PDB file of C-alpha atoms in Angstrom:
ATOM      1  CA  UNK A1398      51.588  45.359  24.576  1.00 84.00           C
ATOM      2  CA  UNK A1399      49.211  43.409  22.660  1.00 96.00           C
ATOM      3  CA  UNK A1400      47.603  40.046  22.298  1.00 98.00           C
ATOM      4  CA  UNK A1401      48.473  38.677  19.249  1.00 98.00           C
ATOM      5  CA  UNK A1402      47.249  35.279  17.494  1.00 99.00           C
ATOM      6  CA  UNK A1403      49.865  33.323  16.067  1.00 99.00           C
ATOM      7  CA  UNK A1404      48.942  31.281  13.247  1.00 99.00           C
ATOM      8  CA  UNK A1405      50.488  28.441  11.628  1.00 98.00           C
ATOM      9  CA  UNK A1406      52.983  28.625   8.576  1.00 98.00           C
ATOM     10  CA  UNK A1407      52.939  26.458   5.681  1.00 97.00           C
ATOM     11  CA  UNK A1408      50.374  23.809   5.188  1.00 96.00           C
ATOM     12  CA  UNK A1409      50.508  22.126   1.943  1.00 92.00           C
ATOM     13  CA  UNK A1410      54.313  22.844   1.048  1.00 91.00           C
ATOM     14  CA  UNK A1411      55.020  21.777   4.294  1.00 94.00           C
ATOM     15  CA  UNK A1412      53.489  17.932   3.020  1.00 95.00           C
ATOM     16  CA  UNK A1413      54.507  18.139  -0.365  1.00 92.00           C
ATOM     17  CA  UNK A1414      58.426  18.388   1.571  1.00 92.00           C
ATOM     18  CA  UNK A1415      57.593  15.671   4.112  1.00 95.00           C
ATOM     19  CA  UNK A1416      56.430  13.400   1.728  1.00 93.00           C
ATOM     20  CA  UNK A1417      59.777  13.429  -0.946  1.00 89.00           C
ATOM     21  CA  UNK A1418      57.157  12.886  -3.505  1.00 87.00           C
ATOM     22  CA  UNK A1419      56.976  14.156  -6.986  1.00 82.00           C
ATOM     23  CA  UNK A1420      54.465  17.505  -7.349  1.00 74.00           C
ATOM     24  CA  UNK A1421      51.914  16.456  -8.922  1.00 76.00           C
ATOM     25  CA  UNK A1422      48.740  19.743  -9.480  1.00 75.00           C
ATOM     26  CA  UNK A1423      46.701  17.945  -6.802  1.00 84.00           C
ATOM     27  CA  UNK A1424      49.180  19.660  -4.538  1.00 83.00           C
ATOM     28  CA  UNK A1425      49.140  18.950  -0.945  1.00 90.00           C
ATOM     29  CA  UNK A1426      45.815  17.090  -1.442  1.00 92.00           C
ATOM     30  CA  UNK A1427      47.733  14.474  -3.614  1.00 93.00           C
ATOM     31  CA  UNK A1428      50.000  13.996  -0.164  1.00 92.00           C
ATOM     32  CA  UNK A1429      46.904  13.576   1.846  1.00 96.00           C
ATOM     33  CA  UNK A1430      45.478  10.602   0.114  1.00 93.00           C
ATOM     34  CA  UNK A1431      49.031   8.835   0.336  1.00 94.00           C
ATOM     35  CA  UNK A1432      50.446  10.071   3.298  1.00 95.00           C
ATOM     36  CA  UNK A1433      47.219  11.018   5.521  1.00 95.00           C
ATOM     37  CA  UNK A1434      49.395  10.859   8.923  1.00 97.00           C
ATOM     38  CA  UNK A1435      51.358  13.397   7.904  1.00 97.00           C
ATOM     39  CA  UNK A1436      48.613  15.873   8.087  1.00 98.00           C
ATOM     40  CA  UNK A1437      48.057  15.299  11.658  1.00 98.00           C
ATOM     41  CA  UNK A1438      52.166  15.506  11.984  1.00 98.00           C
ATOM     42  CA  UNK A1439      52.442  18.822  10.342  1.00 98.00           C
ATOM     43  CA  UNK A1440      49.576  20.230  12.484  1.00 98.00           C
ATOM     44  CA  UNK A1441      51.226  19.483  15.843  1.00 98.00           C
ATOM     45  CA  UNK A1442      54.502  20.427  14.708  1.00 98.00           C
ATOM     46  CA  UNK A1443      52.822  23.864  14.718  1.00 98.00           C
ATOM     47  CA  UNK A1444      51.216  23.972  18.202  1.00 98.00           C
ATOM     48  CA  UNK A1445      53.931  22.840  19.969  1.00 98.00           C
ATOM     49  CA  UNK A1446      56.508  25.721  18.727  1.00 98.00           C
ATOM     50  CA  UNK A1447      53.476  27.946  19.829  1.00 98.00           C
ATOM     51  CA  UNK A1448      50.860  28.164  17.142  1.00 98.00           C
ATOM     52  CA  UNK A1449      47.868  28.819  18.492  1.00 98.00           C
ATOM     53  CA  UNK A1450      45.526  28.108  14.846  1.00 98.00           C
ATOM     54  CA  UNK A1451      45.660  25.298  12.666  1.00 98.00           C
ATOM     55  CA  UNK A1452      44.651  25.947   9.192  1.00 98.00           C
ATOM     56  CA  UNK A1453      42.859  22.742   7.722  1.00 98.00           C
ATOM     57  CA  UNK A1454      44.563  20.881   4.688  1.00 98.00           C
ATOM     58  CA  UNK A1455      41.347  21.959   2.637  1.00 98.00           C
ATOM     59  CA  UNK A1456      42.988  24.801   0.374  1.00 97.00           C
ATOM     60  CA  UNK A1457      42.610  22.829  -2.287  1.00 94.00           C
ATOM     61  CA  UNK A1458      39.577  20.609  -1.346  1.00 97.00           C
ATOM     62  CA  UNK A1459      37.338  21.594  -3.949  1.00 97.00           C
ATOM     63  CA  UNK A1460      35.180  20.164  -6.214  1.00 96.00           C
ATOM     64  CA  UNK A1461      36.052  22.032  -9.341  1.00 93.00           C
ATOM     65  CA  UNK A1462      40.036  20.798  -8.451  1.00 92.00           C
ATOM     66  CA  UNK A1463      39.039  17.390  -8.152  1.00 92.00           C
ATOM     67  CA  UNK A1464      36.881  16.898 -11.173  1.00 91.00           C
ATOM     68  CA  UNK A1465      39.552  17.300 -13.196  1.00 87.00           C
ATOM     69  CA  UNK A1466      41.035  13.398 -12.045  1.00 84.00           C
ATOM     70  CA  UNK A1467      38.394  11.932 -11.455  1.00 89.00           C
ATOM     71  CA  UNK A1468      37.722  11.896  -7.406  1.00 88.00           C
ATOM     72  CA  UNK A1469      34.800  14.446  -7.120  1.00 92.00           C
ATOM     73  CA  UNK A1470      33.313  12.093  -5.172  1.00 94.00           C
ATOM     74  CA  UNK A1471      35.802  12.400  -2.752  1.00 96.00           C
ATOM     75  CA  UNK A1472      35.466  15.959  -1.933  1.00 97.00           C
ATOM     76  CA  UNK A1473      33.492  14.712   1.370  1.00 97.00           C
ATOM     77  CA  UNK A1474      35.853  12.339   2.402  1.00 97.00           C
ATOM     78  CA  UNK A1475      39.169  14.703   2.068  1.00 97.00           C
ATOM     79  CA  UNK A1476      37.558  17.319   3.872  1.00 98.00           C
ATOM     80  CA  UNK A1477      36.837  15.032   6.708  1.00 98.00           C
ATOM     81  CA  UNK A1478      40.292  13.578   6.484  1.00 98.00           C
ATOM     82  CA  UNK A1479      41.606  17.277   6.809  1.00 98.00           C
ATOM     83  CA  UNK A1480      39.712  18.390   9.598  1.00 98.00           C
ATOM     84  CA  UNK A1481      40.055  15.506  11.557  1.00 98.00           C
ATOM     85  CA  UNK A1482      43.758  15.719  11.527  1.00 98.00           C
ATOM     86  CA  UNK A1483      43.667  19.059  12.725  1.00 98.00           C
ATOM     87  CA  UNK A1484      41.341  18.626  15.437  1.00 98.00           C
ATOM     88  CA  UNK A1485      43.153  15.599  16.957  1.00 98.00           C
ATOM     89  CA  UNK A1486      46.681  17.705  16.673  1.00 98.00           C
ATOM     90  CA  UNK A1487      44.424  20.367  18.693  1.00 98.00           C
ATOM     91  CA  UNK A1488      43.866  17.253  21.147  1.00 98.00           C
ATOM     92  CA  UNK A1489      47.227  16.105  21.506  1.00 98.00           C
ATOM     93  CA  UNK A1490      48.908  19.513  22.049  1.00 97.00           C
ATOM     94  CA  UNK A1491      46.335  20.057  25.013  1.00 96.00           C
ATOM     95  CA  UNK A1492      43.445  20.783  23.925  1.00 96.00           C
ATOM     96  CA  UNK A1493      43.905  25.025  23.382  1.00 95.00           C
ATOM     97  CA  UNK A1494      44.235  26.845  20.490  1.00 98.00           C
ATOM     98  CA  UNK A1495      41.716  26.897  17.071  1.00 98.00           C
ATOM     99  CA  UNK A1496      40.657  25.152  14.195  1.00 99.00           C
ATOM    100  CA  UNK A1497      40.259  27.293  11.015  1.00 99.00           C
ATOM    101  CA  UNK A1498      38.464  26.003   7.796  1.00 99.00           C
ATOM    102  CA  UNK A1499      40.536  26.952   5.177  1.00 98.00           C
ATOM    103  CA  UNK A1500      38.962  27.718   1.691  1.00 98.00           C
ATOM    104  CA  UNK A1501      41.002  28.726  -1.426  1.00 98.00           C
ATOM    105  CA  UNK A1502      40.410  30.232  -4.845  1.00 97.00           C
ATOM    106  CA  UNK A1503      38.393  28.327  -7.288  1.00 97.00           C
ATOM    107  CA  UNK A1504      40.096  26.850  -9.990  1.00 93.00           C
ATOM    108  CA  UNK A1505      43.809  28.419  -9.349  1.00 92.00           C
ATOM    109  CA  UNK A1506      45.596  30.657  -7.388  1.00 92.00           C
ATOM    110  CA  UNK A1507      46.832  33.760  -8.390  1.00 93.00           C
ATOM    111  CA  UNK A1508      45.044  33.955 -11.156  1.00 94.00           C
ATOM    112  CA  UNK A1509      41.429  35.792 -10.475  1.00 96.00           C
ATOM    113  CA  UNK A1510      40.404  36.273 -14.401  1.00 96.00           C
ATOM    114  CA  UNK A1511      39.584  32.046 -13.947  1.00 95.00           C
ATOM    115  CA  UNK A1512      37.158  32.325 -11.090  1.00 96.00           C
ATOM    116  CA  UNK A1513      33.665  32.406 -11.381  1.00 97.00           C
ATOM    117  CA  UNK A1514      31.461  35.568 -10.560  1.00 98.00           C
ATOM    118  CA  UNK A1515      30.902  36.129  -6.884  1.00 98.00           C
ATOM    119  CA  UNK A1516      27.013  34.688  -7.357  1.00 98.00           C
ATOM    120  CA  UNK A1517      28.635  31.536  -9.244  1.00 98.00           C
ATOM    121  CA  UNK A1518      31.054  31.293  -7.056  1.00 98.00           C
ATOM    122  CA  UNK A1519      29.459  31.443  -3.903  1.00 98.00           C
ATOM    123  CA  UNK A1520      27.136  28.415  -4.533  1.00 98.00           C
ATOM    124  CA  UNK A1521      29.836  26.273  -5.694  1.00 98.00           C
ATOM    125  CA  UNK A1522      31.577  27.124  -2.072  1.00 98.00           C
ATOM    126  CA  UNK A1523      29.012  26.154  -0.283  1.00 98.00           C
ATOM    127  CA  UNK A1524      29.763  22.763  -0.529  1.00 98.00           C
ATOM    128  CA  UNK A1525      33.164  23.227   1.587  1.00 98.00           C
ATOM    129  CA  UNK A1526      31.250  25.500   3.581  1.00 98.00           C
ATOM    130  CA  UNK A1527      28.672  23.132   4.464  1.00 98.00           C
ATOM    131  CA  UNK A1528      30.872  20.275   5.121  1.00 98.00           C
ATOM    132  CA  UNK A1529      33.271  22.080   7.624  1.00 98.00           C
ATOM    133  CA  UNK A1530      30.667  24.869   9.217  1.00 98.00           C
ATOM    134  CA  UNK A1531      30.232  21.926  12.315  1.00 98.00           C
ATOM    135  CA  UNK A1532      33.721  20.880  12.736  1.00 98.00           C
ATOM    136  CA  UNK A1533      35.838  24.172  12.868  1.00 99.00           C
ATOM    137  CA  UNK A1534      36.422  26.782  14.626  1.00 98.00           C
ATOM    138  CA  UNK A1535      36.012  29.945  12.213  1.00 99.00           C
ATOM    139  CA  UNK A1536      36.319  30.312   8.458  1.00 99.00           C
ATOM    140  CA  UNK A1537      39.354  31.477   6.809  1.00 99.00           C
ATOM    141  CA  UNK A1538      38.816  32.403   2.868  1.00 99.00           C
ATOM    142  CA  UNK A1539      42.717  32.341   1.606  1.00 98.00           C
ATOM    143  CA  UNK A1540      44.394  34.331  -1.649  1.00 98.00           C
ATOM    144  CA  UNK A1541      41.232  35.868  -2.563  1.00 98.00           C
ATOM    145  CA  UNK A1542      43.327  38.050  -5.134  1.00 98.00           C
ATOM    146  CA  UNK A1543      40.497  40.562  -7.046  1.00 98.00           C
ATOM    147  CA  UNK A1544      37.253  42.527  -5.095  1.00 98.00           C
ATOM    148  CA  UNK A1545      34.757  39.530  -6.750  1.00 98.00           C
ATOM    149  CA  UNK A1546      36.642  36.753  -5.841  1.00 98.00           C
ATOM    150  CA  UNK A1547      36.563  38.104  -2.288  1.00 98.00           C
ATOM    151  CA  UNK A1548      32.576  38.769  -3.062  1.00 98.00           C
ATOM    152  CA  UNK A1549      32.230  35.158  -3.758  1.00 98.00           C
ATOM    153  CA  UNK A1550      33.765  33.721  -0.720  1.00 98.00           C
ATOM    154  CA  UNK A1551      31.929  36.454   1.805  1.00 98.00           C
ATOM    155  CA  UNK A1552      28.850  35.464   0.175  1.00 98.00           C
ATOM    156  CA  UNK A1553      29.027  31.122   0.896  1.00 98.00           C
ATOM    157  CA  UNK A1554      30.257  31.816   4.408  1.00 98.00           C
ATOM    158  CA  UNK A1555      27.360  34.473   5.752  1.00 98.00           C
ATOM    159  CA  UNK A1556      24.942  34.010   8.005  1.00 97.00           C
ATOM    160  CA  UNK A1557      26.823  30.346   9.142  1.00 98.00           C
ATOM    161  CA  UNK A1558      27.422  31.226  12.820  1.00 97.00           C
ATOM    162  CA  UNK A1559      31.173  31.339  12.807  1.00 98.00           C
ATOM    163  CA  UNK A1560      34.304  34.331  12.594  1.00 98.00           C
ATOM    164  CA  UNK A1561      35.422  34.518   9.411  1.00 99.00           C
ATOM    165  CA  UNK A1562      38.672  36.007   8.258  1.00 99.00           C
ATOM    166  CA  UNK A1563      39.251  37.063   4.958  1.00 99.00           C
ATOM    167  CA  UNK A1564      42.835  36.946   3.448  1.00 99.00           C
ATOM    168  CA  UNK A1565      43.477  38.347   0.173  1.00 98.00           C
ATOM    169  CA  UNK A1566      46.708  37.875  -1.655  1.00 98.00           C
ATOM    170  CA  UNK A1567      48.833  41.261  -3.403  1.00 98.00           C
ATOM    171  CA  UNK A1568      50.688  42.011  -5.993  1.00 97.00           C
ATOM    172  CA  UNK A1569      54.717  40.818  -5.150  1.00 94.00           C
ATOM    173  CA  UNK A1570      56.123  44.431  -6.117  1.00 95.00           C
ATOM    174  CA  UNK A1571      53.105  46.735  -5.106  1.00 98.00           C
ATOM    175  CA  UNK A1572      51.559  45.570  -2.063  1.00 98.00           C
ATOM    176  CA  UNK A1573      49.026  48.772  -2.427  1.00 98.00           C
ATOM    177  CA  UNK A1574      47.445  46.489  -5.130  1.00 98.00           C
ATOM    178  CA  UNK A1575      45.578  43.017  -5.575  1.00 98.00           C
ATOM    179  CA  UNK A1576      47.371  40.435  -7.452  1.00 97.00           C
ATOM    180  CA  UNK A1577      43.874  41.822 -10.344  1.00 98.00           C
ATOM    181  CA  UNK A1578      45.512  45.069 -10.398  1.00 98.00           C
ATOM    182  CA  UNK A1579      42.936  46.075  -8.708  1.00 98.00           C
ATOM    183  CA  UNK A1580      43.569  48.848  -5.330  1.00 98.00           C
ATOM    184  CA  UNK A1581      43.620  47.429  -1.904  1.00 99.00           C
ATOM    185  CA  UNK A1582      41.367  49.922  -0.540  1.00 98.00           C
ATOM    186  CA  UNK A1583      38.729  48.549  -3.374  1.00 98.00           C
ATOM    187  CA  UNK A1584      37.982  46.343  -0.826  1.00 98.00           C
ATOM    188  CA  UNK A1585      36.628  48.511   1.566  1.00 98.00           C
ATOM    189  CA  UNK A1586      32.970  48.301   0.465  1.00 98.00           C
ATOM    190  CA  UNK A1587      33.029  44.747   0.345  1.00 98.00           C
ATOM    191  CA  UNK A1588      34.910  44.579   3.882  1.00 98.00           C
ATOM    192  CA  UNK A1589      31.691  47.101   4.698  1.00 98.00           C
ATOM    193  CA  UNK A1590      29.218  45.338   3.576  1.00 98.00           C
ATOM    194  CA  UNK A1591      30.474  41.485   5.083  1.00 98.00           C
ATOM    195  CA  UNK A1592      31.564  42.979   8.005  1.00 98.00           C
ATOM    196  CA  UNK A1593      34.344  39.747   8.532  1.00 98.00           C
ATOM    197  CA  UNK A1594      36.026  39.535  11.769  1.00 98.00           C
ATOM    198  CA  UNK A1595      39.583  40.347  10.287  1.00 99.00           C
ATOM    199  CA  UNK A1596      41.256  40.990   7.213  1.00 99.00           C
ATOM    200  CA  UNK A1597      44.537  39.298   6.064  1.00 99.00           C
ATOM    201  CA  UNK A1598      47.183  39.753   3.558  1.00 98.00           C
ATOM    202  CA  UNK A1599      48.353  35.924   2.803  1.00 98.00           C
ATOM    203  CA  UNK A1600      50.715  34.455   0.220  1.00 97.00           C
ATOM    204  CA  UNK A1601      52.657  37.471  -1.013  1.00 97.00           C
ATOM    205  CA  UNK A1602      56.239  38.776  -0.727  1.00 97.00           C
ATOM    206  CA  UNK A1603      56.436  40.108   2.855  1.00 98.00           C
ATOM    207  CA  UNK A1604      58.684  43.224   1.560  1.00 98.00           C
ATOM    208  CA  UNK A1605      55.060  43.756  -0.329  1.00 98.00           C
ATOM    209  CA  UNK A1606      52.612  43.085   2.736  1.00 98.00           C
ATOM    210  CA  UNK A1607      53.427  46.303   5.047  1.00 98.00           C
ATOM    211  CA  UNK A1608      51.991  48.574   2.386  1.00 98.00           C
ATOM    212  CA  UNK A1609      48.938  46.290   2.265  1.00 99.00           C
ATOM    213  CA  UNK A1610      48.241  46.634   5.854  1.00 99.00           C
ATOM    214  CA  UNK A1611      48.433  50.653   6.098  1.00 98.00           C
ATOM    215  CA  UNK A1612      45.355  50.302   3.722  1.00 98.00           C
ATOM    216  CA  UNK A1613      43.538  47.811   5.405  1.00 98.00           C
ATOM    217  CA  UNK A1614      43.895  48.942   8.713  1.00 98.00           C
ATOM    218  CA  UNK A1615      41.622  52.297   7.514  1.00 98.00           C
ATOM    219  CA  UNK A1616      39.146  49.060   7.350  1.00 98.00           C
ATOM    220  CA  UNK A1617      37.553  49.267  11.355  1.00 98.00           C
ATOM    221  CA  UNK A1618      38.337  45.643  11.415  1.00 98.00           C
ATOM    222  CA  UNK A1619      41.437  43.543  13.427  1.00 98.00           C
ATOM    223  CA  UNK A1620      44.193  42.607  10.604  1.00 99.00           C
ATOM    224  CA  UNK A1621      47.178  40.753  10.297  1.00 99.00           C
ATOM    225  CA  UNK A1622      49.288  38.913   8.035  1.00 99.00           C
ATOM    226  CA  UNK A1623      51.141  35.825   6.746  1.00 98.00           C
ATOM    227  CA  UNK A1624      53.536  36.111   4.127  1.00 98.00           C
ATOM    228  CA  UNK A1625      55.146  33.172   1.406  1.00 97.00           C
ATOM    229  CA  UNK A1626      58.953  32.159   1.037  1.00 94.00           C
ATOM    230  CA  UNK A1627      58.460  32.259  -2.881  1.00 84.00           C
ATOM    231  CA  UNK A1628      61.384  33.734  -5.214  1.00 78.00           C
ATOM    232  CA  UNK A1629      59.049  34.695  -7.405  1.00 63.00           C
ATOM    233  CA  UNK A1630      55.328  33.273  -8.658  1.00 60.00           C
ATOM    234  CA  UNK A1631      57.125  31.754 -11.739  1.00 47.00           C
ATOM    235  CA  UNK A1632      55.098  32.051 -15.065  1.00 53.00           C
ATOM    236  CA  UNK A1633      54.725  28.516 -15.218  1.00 50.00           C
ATOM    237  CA  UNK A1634      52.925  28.369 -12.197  1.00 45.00           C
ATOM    238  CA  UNK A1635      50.558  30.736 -13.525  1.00 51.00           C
ATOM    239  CA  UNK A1636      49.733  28.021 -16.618  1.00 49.00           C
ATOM    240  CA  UNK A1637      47.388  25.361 -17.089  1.00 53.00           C
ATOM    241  CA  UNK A1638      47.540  22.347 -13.948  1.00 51.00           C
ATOM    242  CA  UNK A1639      50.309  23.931 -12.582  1.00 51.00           C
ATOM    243  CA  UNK A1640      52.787  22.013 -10.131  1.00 48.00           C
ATOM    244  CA  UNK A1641      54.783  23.674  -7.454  1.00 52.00           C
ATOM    245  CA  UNK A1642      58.402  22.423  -8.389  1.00 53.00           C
ATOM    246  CA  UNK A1643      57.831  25.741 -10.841  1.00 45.00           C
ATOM    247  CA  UNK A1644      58.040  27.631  -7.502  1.00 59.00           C
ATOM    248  CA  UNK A1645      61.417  27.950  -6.005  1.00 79.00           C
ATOM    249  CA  UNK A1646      61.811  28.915  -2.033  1.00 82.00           C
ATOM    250  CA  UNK A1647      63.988  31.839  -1.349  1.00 86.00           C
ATOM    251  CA  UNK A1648      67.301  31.352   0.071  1.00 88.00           C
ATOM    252  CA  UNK A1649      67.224  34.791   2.246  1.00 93.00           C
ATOM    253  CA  UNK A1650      64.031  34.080   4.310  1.00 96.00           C
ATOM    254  CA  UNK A1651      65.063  32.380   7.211  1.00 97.00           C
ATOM    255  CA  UNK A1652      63.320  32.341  10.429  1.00 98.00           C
ATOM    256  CA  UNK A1653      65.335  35.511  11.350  1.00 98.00           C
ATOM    257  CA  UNK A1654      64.481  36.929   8.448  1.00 98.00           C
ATOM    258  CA  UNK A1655      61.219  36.453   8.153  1.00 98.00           C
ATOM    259  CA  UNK A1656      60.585  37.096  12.037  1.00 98.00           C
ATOM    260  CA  UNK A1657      61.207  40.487  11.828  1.00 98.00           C
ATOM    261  CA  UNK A1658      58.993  41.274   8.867  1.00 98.00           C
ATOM    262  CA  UNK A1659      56.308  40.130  11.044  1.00 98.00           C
ATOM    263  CA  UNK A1660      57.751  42.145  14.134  1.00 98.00           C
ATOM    264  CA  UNK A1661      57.068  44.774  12.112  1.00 98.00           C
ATOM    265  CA  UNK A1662      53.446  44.481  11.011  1.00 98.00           C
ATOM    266  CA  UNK A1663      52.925  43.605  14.330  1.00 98.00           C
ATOM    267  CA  UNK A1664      53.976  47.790  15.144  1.00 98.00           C
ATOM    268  CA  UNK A1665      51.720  48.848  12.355  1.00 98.00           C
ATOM    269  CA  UNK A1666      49.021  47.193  14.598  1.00 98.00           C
ATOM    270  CA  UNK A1667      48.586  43.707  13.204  1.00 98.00           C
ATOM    271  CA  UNK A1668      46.659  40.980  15.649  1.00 99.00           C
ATOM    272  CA  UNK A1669      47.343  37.714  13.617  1.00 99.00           C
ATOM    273  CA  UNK A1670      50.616  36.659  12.175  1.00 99.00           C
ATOM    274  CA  UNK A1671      51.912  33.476  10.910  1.00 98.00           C
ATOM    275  CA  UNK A1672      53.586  32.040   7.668  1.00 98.00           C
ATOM    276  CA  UNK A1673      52.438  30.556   4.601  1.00 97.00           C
ATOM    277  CA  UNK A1674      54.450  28.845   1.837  1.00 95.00           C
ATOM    278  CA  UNK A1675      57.693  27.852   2.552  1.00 96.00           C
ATOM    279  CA  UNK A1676      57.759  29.575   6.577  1.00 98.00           C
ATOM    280  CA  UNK A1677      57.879  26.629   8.359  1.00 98.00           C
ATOM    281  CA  UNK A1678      57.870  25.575  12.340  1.00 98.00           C
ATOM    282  CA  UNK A1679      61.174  27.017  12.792  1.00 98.00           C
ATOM    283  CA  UNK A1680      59.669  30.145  11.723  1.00 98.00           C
ATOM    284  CA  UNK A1681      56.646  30.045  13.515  1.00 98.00           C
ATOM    285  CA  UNK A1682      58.908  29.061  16.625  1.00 98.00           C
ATOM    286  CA  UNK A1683      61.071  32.228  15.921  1.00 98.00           C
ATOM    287  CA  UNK A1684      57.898  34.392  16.290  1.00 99.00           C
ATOM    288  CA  UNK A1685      56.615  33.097  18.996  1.00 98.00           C
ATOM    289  CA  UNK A1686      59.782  33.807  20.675  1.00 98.00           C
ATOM    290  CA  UNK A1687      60.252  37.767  19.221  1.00 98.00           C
ATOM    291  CA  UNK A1688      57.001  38.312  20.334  1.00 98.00           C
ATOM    292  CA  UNK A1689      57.247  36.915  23.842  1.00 98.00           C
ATOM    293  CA  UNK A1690      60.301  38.680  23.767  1.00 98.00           C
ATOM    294  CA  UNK A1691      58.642  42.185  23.261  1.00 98.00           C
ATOM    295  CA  UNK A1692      56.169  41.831  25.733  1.00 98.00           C
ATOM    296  CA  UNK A1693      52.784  40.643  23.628  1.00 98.00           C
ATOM    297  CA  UNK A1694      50.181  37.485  24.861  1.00 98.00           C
ATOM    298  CA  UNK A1695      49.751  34.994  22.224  1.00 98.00           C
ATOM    299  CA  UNK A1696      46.207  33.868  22.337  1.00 98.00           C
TER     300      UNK A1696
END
């Protein structure tokens, strides 16, 4: 049997719920300025159905985000709101498990073309880099959906002392491919060349993800997974300031469901599972559960 690591689900979807407000294309950042102690309440949710990571609510803490409204100058002050809430859930649930510094795609998700080149885009992350390298536990660059955005990300967290997982997002009906069209197994000179401590497939369709992972476990390096609860990535979400009421969740991916997805990357050898959008703590409680179940440590 193996040791698995059990990450959390759902972050910032998880806040925009909790907090009944309207979306607005700040996202879950919008929900942390409000509602800040629902951060912290999200987080512990999490470890204490058996999480054993909690992902910082700095997906979207970035300074090419925020200069859009106005609070730039806040960048700083979010990031230490979000790690600080994790940290103390960490606390407060004992003490055990990890902190990991999340870092998203610059300018939007899903949508790779908009990014910056990998030299551009590795100085403008090293900003959130900077600010979280003391206060967490490893590095976790999240969607990366094309080989340069990937690039980018790599580049702002080497040589900063900490793991660093790499999760790249794939296409919903061909999980063989990168949301750019781009091959999977593209990414093995870039994998190569960073040498990150594990690669992820995050925020796709988990009937898409176990095709993913057959590629990326030719990698050499520990891999996992954590799949969305999206219908589909809507084409409105792919516009201009997009809000996430142009998402809708699924109806068939309950905690059963979704469970035994992971179950099964888990056989094709994956060491960290967990959830993103819409998988929630009763999902995350549901794996923690199959997996005791079948005989694997969650560390």
């Amino acid at each position: 049997m193996a040791q698995v690591t059990l990450l959390d689900g759902s972050i910032g979807q998880e806040l925009v719920k909790r907090s009944g407000d309207r979306a607005t294309p700040l996202w879950s950042t919008q929900v942390m300025i409000d509602h800040p102690k629902l951060v912290g309440e999200v987080h512990l949710d999490y470890f204490n159905v058996g999480a054993t990571v909690a992902t910082t609510n700095t997906y979207a803490v970035l300074r090419d985000r925020l200069v859009r409204i106005g609070l730039e100058d806040k960048v700083g002050q979010l990031t230490d709101t979000a790690v600080r809430a994790a940290r103390r859930a960490r606390a407060a649930s004992g003490g055990k498990g990890r902190v990991a510094g999340a870092i998203g795609p610059l300018v939007q998700s899903y949508k790779p073309e908009t990014c910056p080149p990998a030299a551009e885009a590795a100085k403008m992350y090293a900003e959130p880099v900077g600010l979280m390298k003391d206060h967490v536990d490893l590095f976790l660059l999240e969607t990366m959906s094309s080989v340069d955005q990937a690039e980018g990300a790599l580049r702002a967290v080497a040589g900063q002392g900490l793991p660093v997982w790499l999760a790249v997002s794939v296409d919903d009906h061909d999980g063989t491919r990168l949301r750019s069209g781009e091959p999977v197994a593209d990414l093995a000179q870039t994998v190569a060349k960073h040498l990150p401590d594990a690669v992820l497939v995050n925020c796709s369709r988990p009937e898409a993800i176990g095709a993913a992972l057959e590629v990326i476990k030719g990698f050499g390096v520990p891999f996992g997974a954590y799949g969305n609860g999206f219908a589909e990535i809507s084409e409105g979400f792919l516009g201009d300031a997009p809000t996430v009421d142009a998402l809708e969740q699924r109806k068939d991916m309950g905690p059963l469901d979704y469970a035994e997805y992971v179950m099964g990357w888990v056989g094709q050898g994956a060491t960290i599972v967990g959830g993103c959008c819409e998988i929630g703590p009763a999902h995350i409680a549901e794996i923690a559960r199959c997996l005791q179940a079948a005989g694997h440590e969650i560390v």
